[in-house]
Amino acid sequence: MASENSPLLAYRLLGDEGSAFPASGVGGPGGPSPRKLSTFLGVVVPTVLSMFSIVVFLRIGFVVGHAGLLQALAMLLVAYFILALTVLSVCAIATNGAVRGGGAYFMISRTLGPEVGGSIGLMFYLANVCGCAVSLLGLVESVLDVFGAVLVSFVAVGPKDIRLTPRPGTNGSSLPPRFGHFTGFNSSTLKDNLGAGYAEDYTTGAMMNFASVFAVLFNGCTGIMAGANMSGELKDPSRAIPLGTIIAVVYTFFIYILLFFLSSFTCDRTLLQEDYGFFRAISLWPPLVLIGIYATSLSASMSSLIGASRILHALAQDDLFGVILAPAKVVSGGGNPWGAVLYSWGLVQLVLLVGKLNTLAAVVTVFYLVAYAAVDLSCLSLEWASAPNFRPTFSLFSWHTCLLGVASCLLMMFLISPGAAGGSLLLMCLLSALLTARGGPSSWGYVSQALLFHQVRKYLLRLDVRKEHVKFWRPQLLLLVGNPRGALPLLRLANQLKKGGLYVLGHVILGDLDSLPSDPVQPQYGAWLSLVDQAQVKAFVDLTLASSVRQGAQHLLRISGLGGMKPNTLVLGFYDDAPPQDHFLTDPAFSEPADGTREGGSPALSTLFPPPRAPGSPRALSPQDYVATMADALKMNKNVVLARACGALPPERLSRGSWSTAQLHHVDVWPLNLLRPRGGPGYVDVCGLFLLQMATILGMVPAWHSARLRIFLCLGPQEAPGAAEGRLRALLSQLRIRAEVQEVVWGEGAGAGSPEEEEEGDFVNGGRGEAEAEALACSANALVRAQQGQGSGGGPGGPEGGDEGPATALTFLYLPRPPADPARYTRYLALLEILSRDLGPTLLIHGVTPVTCTDL
């Protein structure tokens, strides 16, 4: 763990053992090669050669002949506009930190994370492989056209007619010979070549249009990453990549414009459309054109092959695709990744089977555009995240240029080839899903986390607590957990009760920071976060250090959450003498290997949390403090939920799926204080409505859809059956709650006829003695147990009133307010224990805030 004494630049200058990092991004067992390439040789030269490629000699006439000069210039401007936007993003990222081997893949993966970076890096690798194949196909096409030509030297080339290669007719016969015309500089030729004249491509037989011609042109301009791909061999990549790339782009742009104008001034459209190698015929020395074709094809193909091998080697070094790319890690004694080179060479041979340059150009262009869009997206994400450490020395960019670059790349992808664009995006999604399932390194940093932080902070500031309304209330739970080994079912039940609200797991560590050398809270966060992941609950974790559990609970109730997202309900496990169970041993999600380690070498959760408390051992919380914690929460205007016997919940009800075919269960709700029973129309108070709301929320969870909600009414000896039920059904109709309503009659000890009104918190201090209060609790407990497992066909009166039916999975009981006198806390807790004894899974709930609304 870093401290104030840790070197600030250790992460870049030193390795784990203090040794320097390899200067090269390649490195390996064979020893790294030193970075020695300058800006000109390492970036400008490979970028210019890659951007010129075979298009200069074989496709200038194709573009101008089909699109005309004006549309050709428009295509060139659009292509270089997209390239310029991407170059700005590359320059910004490259000057924001040390760039190592892998070029564009390294930039994307270290910004967007291994899942997106790995998928786009693999696609960028395939684009370079296909680009190598395109260069070689152009070389083959040119050699086949030139083979057998008469080599004649010209001192000067004047206007001349050039015989075109004969084309086969419709029935296999040859057509009469045709001629194209080289007119020299002629304004009439320029005028004829201004407009578009799309025709059939004689190499593929396909009809050309703007998109298909642009795809071929753009494919010749897609080498802007050639210098970045050599980042592992550059002396100073942060300086060389932006400077060299900008120089290469500007240089090639003006050369292309010059060639477009020269071709339009001197060659008629027939020559341009029917002989893509017309440079040979008009050259002062035709072999020079063939030499140029060889040079550009081989240099562009080698640049693509070397760049592809570097990308593949970086992918293999990051171990994103496992053993599939393991041989690509092999390097020579000089540090060259010859294993990746052999991989790439083999793929190039497969791509060459496509056979036609123009056919392959659209796919290659789309793959390059995906990579360029990813670079723009990386820079856009860094700019939007507003991270303090994103401060590139290159400042000629903004989020507007990044966003425009992303949009331009996506638009041109679908204009060039909708099928290839859709297929490439689908491939990217599949690769991202594969890498997500495999899991990748988390030490790179995810810009998504920075973006989420930025957006969450912004919207939290807009979440105004003064604008809260009961219509949009939802439970926001703080669950206090002592040892998660014995609380897994409660963790999952609380996760179901939150209904999209805040859910915080709170834990109090006993101690005094003054007597400790360091804070014991921080090292434990990792274990609790792993618990949340493995239990598959959507919860935050909040830990605190306090001298007592009660004081720690007060800390958590006050400071947990942020802004308008703060807990409004405290959830506690019930305080009883039941021996705690170790659910880590029985829960399938927590089954772990015998060696005590999980996948990835991290320690098992069972080693991070202590075993459950042994029966009879001392507790960290006394009964007095337990009730006092409940009283503190109510004083803070927080609702309180006590959960008892959650370990007995049916496992299928705690799962994440829907169990429509599972065994039928009841959810029973008793929305009145069973320790202070009273009838009459006003018995459903705020707390009773809170119980109904919580039970209804639980029924919205897919795992509880098949459970039937039952609400019980308690009739006094002098109350007529049916009246209270009708009022409750009308209320449920207004609240849109679907439930069965059943009336039951109080038995002995109910004391419902007592006319006196006691303060709710003083029921144990009132006229009844301890024996009478205990008898009342026993009577209420018997009444509740009598209704569990009963059918709904009978009338009021207890077990005799109904047939055996589905079992009760969960019971909601009204939790009385703790007494005002702390001396009565122990007796109060004993009465709660009697009230909920042997009822199975039970939630005792006391609500203090209105949560239901009948208005729109």
PDB file of C-alpha atoms in Angstrom, residues 113-241:
ATOM      1  CA  GLY A 113     -10.659  -0.728 -20.137  1.00  0.00           C
ATOM      2  CA  PRO A 114      -9.635  -4.237 -21.221  1.00  0.00           C
ATOM      3  CA  GLU A 115     -13.093  -5.319 -22.414  1.00  0.00           C
ATOM      4  CA  VAL A 116     -13.625  -2.581 -24.992  1.00  0.00           C
ATOM      5  CA  GLY A 117      -9.929  -2.022 -25.630  1.00  0.00           C
ATOM      6  CA  GLY A 118      -9.257  -5.703 -26.226  1.00  0.00           C
ATOM      7  CA  SER A 119     -12.146  -6.116 -28.652  1.00  0.00           C
ATOM      8  CA  ILE A 120     -11.286  -2.999 -30.654  1.00  0.00           C
ATOM      9  CA  GLY A 121      -7.587  -3.842 -30.486  1.00  0.00           C
ATOM     10  CA  LEU A 122      -8.275  -7.221 -32.067  1.00  0.00           C
ATOM     11  CA  MET A 123     -10.386  -5.557 -34.772  1.00  0.00           C
ATOM     12  CA  PHE A 124      -7.635  -3.000 -35.404  1.00  0.00           C
ATOM     13  CA  TYR A 125      -5.234  -5.899 -35.717  1.00  0.00           C
ATOM     14  CA  LEU A 126      -7.510  -7.516 -38.316  1.00  0.00           C
ATOM     15  CA  ALA A 127      -7.720  -4.182 -40.141  1.00  0.00           C
ATOM     16  CA  ASN A 128      -3.923  -4.069 -40.403  1.00  0.00           C
ATOM     17  CA  VAL A 129      -3.840  -7.678 -41.589  1.00  0.00           C
ATOM     18  CA  CYS A 130      -6.429  -6.923 -44.264  1.00  0.00           C
ATOM     19  CA  GLY A 131      -4.565  -3.721 -45.164  1.00  0.00           C
ATOM     20  CA  CYS A 132      -1.437  -5.791 -45.749  1.00  0.00           C
ATOM     21  CA  ALA A 133      -3.436  -8.101 -48.000  1.00  0.00           C
ATOM     22  CA  VAL A 134      -4.855  -5.143 -49.948  1.00  0.00           C
ATOM     23  CA  SER A 135      -1.348  -3.851 -50.667  1.00  0.00           C
ATOM     24  CA  LEU A 136      -0.248  -7.273 -51.878  1.00  0.00           C
ATOM     25  CA  LEU A 137      -3.357  -7.659 -54.056  1.00  0.00           C
ATOM     26  CA  GLY A 138      -2.582  -4.304 -55.638  1.00  0.00           C
ATOM     27  CA  LEU A 139       0.940  -5.482 -56.365  1.00  0.00           C
ATOM     28  CA  VAL A 140      -0.335  -8.681 -57.992  1.00  0.00           C
ATOM     29  CA  GLU A 141      -2.895  -6.758 -60.049  1.00  0.00           C
ATOM     30  CA  SER A 142      -0.237  -4.362 -61.277  1.00  0.00           C
ATOM     31  CA  VAL A 143       2.268  -7.099 -62.136  1.00  0.00           C
ATOM     32  CA  LEU A 144      -0.360  -8.973 -64.160  1.00  0.00           C
ATOM     33  CA  ASP A 145      -1.170  -5.801 -66.126  1.00  0.00           C
ATOM     34  CA  VAL A 146       2.441  -4.814 -66.740  1.00  0.00           C
ATOM     35  CA  PHE A 147       3.804  -8.270 -67.576  1.00  0.00           C
ATOM     36  CA  GLY A 148       4.785  -8.358 -71.252  1.00  0.00           C
ATOM     37  CA  ALA A 149       4.679  -4.646 -71.867  1.00  0.00           C
ATOM     38  CA  VAL A 150       7.264  -3.064 -74.126  1.00  0.00           C
ATOM     39  CA  LEU A 151       9.690  -0.939 -72.137  1.00  0.00           C
ATOM     40  CA  VAL A 152      10.365   2.199 -74.100  1.00  0.00           C
ATOM     41  CA  SER A 153      12.101   5.248 -72.837  1.00  0.00           C
ATOM     42  CA  PHE A 154      10.585   8.638 -73.540  1.00  0.00           C
ATOM     43  CA  VAL A 155      12.514  11.865 -73.390  1.00  0.00           C
ATOM     44  CA  ALA A 156       9.199  13.742 -73.187  1.00  0.00           C
ATOM     45  CA  VAL A 157       5.631  12.535 -73.237  1.00  0.00           C
ATOM     46  CA  GLY A 158       3.259  14.438 -75.469  1.00  0.00           C
ATOM     47  CA  PRO A 159      -0.394  13.807 -76.283  1.00  0.00           C
ATOM     48  CA  LYS A 160      -0.882  10.203 -77.227  1.00  0.00           C
ATOM     49  CA  ASP A 161      -3.463   7.462 -77.601  1.00  0.00           C
ATOM     50  CA  ILE A 162      -3.094   4.552 -75.212  1.00  0.00           C
ATOM     51  CA  ARG A 163      -4.414   1.154 -76.212  1.00  0.00           C
ATOM     52  CA  LEU A 164      -6.635  -0.326 -73.509  1.00  0.00           C
ATOM     53  CA  THR A 165      -6.611  -3.943 -72.484  1.00  0.00           C
ATOM     54  CA  PRO A 166      -9.268  -5.845 -74.493  1.00  0.00           C
ATOM     55  CA  ARG A 167     -12.326  -6.852 -72.513  1.00  0.00           C
ATOM     56  CA  PRO A 168     -14.337 -10.023 -73.232  1.00  0.00           C
ATOM     57  CA  GLY A 169     -17.755  -9.557 -74.797  1.00  0.00           C
ATOM     58  CA  THR A 170     -21.061 -10.948 -73.649  1.00  0.00           C
ATOM     59  CA  ASN A 171     -20.687 -14.245 -75.563  1.00  0.00           C
ATOM     60  CA  GLY A 172     -16.991 -14.701 -74.862  1.00  0.00           C
ATOM     61  CA  SER A 173     -15.733 -12.926 -77.981  1.00  0.00           C
ATOM     62  CA  SER A 174     -13.301 -10.038 -77.711  1.00  0.00           C
ATOM     63  CA  LEU A 175     -14.522  -6.517 -78.271  1.00  0.00           C
ATOM     64  CA  PRO A 176     -12.820  -4.218 -80.791  1.00  0.00           C
ATOM     65  CA  PRO A 177      -9.720  -2.503 -79.414  1.00  0.00           C
ATOM     66  CA  ARG A 178     -10.345   0.736 -77.588  1.00  0.00           C
ATOM     67  CA  PHE A 179      -8.068   3.645 -76.830  1.00  0.00           C
ATOM     68  CA  GLY A 180      -7.746   6.122 -74.018  1.00  0.00           C
ATOM     69  CA  HIS A 181      -6.271   9.545 -74.590  1.00  0.00           C
ATOM     70  CA  PHE A 182      -3.473  11.319 -72.782  1.00  0.00           C
ATOM     71  CA  THR A 183      -4.013  14.926 -73.873  1.00  0.00           C
ATOM     72  CA  GLY A 184      -1.378  16.697 -71.875  1.00  0.00           C
ATOM     73  CA  PHE A 185      -2.488  19.795 -69.995  1.00  0.00           C
ATOM     74  CA  ASN A 186      -5.805  20.635 -71.600  1.00  0.00           C
ATOM     75  CA  SER A 187      -8.635  22.765 -70.208  1.00  0.00           C
ATOM     76  CA  SER A 188     -11.240  20.791 -72.181  1.00  0.00           C
ATOM     77  CA  THR A 189     -10.033  17.578 -70.541  1.00  0.00           C
ATOM     78  CA  LEU A 190     -10.311  19.226 -67.143  1.00  0.00           C
ATOM     79  CA  LYS A 191     -13.825  20.434 -67.941  1.00  0.00           C
ATOM     80  CA  ASP A 192     -14.902  16.941 -68.993  1.00  0.00           C
ATOM     81  CA  ASN A 193     -13.468  15.459 -65.815  1.00  0.00           C
ATOM     82  CA  LEU A 194     -15.105  17.872 -63.353  1.00  0.00           C
ATOM     83  CA  GLY A 195     -18.408  16.031 -62.979  1.00  0.00           C
ATOM     84  CA  ALA A 196     -19.079  12.488 -61.848  1.00  0.00           C
ATOM     85  CA  GLY A 197     -19.407   9.604 -64.283  1.00  0.00           C
ATOM     86  CA  TYR A 198     -19.889   6.447 -62.297  1.00  0.00           C
ATOM     87  CA  ALA A 199     -19.616   3.291 -64.388  1.00  0.00           C
ATOM     88  CA  GLU A 200     -18.876  -0.402 -64.011  1.00  0.00           C
ATOM     89  CA  ASP A 201     -15.598  -1.410 -62.376  1.00  0.00           C
ATOM     90  CA  TYR A 202     -13.841  -3.608 -64.900  1.00  0.00           C
ATOM     91  CA  THR A 203     -12.031  -5.594 -62.179  1.00  0.00           C
ATOM     92  CA  THR A 204     -15.156  -6.653 -60.279  1.00  0.00           C
ATOM     93  CA  GLY A 205     -18.061  -6.022 -62.659  1.00  0.00           C
ATOM     94  CA  ALA A 206     -19.867  -4.014 -59.976  1.00  0.00           C
ATOM     95  CA  MET A 207     -21.495  -0.647 -60.601  1.00  0.00           C
ATOM     96  CA  MET A 208     -19.666   2.106 -58.749  1.00  0.00           C
ATOM     97  CA  ASN A 209     -21.206   4.861 -56.641  1.00  0.00           C
ATOM     98  CA  PHE A 210     -20.023   7.518 -54.198  1.00  0.00           C
ATOM     99  CA  ALA A 211     -19.798   5.130 -51.245  1.00  0.00           C
ATOM    100  CA  SER A 212     -17.872   2.392 -53.077  1.00  0.00           C
ATOM    101  CA  VAL A 213     -15.371   4.853 -54.557  1.00  0.00           C
ATOM    102  CA  PHE A 214     -14.946   6.595 -51.207  1.00  0.00           C
ATOM    103  CA  ALA A 215     -14.238   3.223 -49.579  1.00  0.00           C
ATOM    104  CA  VAL A 216     -11.355   2.619 -51.989  1.00  0.00           C
ATOM    105  CA  LEU A 217      -9.997   6.147 -51.498  1.00  0.00           C
ATOM    106  CA  PHE A 218     -10.311   6.077 -47.735  1.00  0.00           C
ATOM    107  CA  ASN A 219      -8.592   2.718 -47.576  1.00  0.00           C
ATOM    108  CA  GLY A 220      -5.534   4.399 -49.070  1.00  0.00           C
ATOM    109  CA  CYS A 221      -5.561   7.075 -46.368  1.00  0.00           C
ATOM    110  CA  THR A 222      -5.919   4.822 -43.343  1.00  0.00           C
ATOM    111  CA  GLY A 223      -2.279   4.505 -42.398  1.00  0.00           C
ATOM    112  CA  ILE A 224      -2.269   7.289 -39.801  1.00  0.00           C
ATOM    113  CA  MET A 225      -1.710   4.761 -36.997  1.00  0.00           C
ATOM    114  CA  ALA A 226       1.419   3.265 -38.586  1.00  0.00           C
ATOM    115  CA  GLY A 227       3.665   5.495 -36.501  1.00  0.00           C
ATOM    116  CA  ALA A 228       1.644   4.953 -33.332  1.00  0.00           C
ATOM    117  CA  ASN A 229       1.893   1.201 -33.819  1.00  0.00           C
ATOM    118  CA  MET A 230       5.672   1.545 -33.567  1.00  0.00           C
ATOM    119  CA  SER A 231       5.429   3.182 -30.137  1.00  0.00           C
ATOM    120  CA  GLY A 232       7.514   0.436 -28.562  1.00  0.00           C
ATOM    121  CA  GLU A 233      10.531   1.303 -30.785  1.00  0.00           C
ATOM    122  CA  LEU A 234      10.397   5.106 -30.581  1.00  0.00           C
ATOM    123  CA  LYS A 235      12.851   7.124 -28.528  1.00  0.00           C
ATOM    124  CA  ASP A 236      10.187   9.554 -27.307  1.00  0.00           C
ATOM    125  CA  PRO A 237       6.725   8.320 -28.347  1.00  0.00           C
ATOM    126  CA  SER A 238       4.855  11.099 -26.543  1.00  0.00           C
ATOM    127  CA  ARG A 239       6.572  13.643 -28.772  1.00  0.00           C
ATOM    128  CA  ALA A 240       7.214  11.619 -31.923  1.00  0.00           C
ATOM    129  CA  ILE A 241       3.675  10.258 -32.428  1.00  0.00           C
TER     130      ILE A 241
END
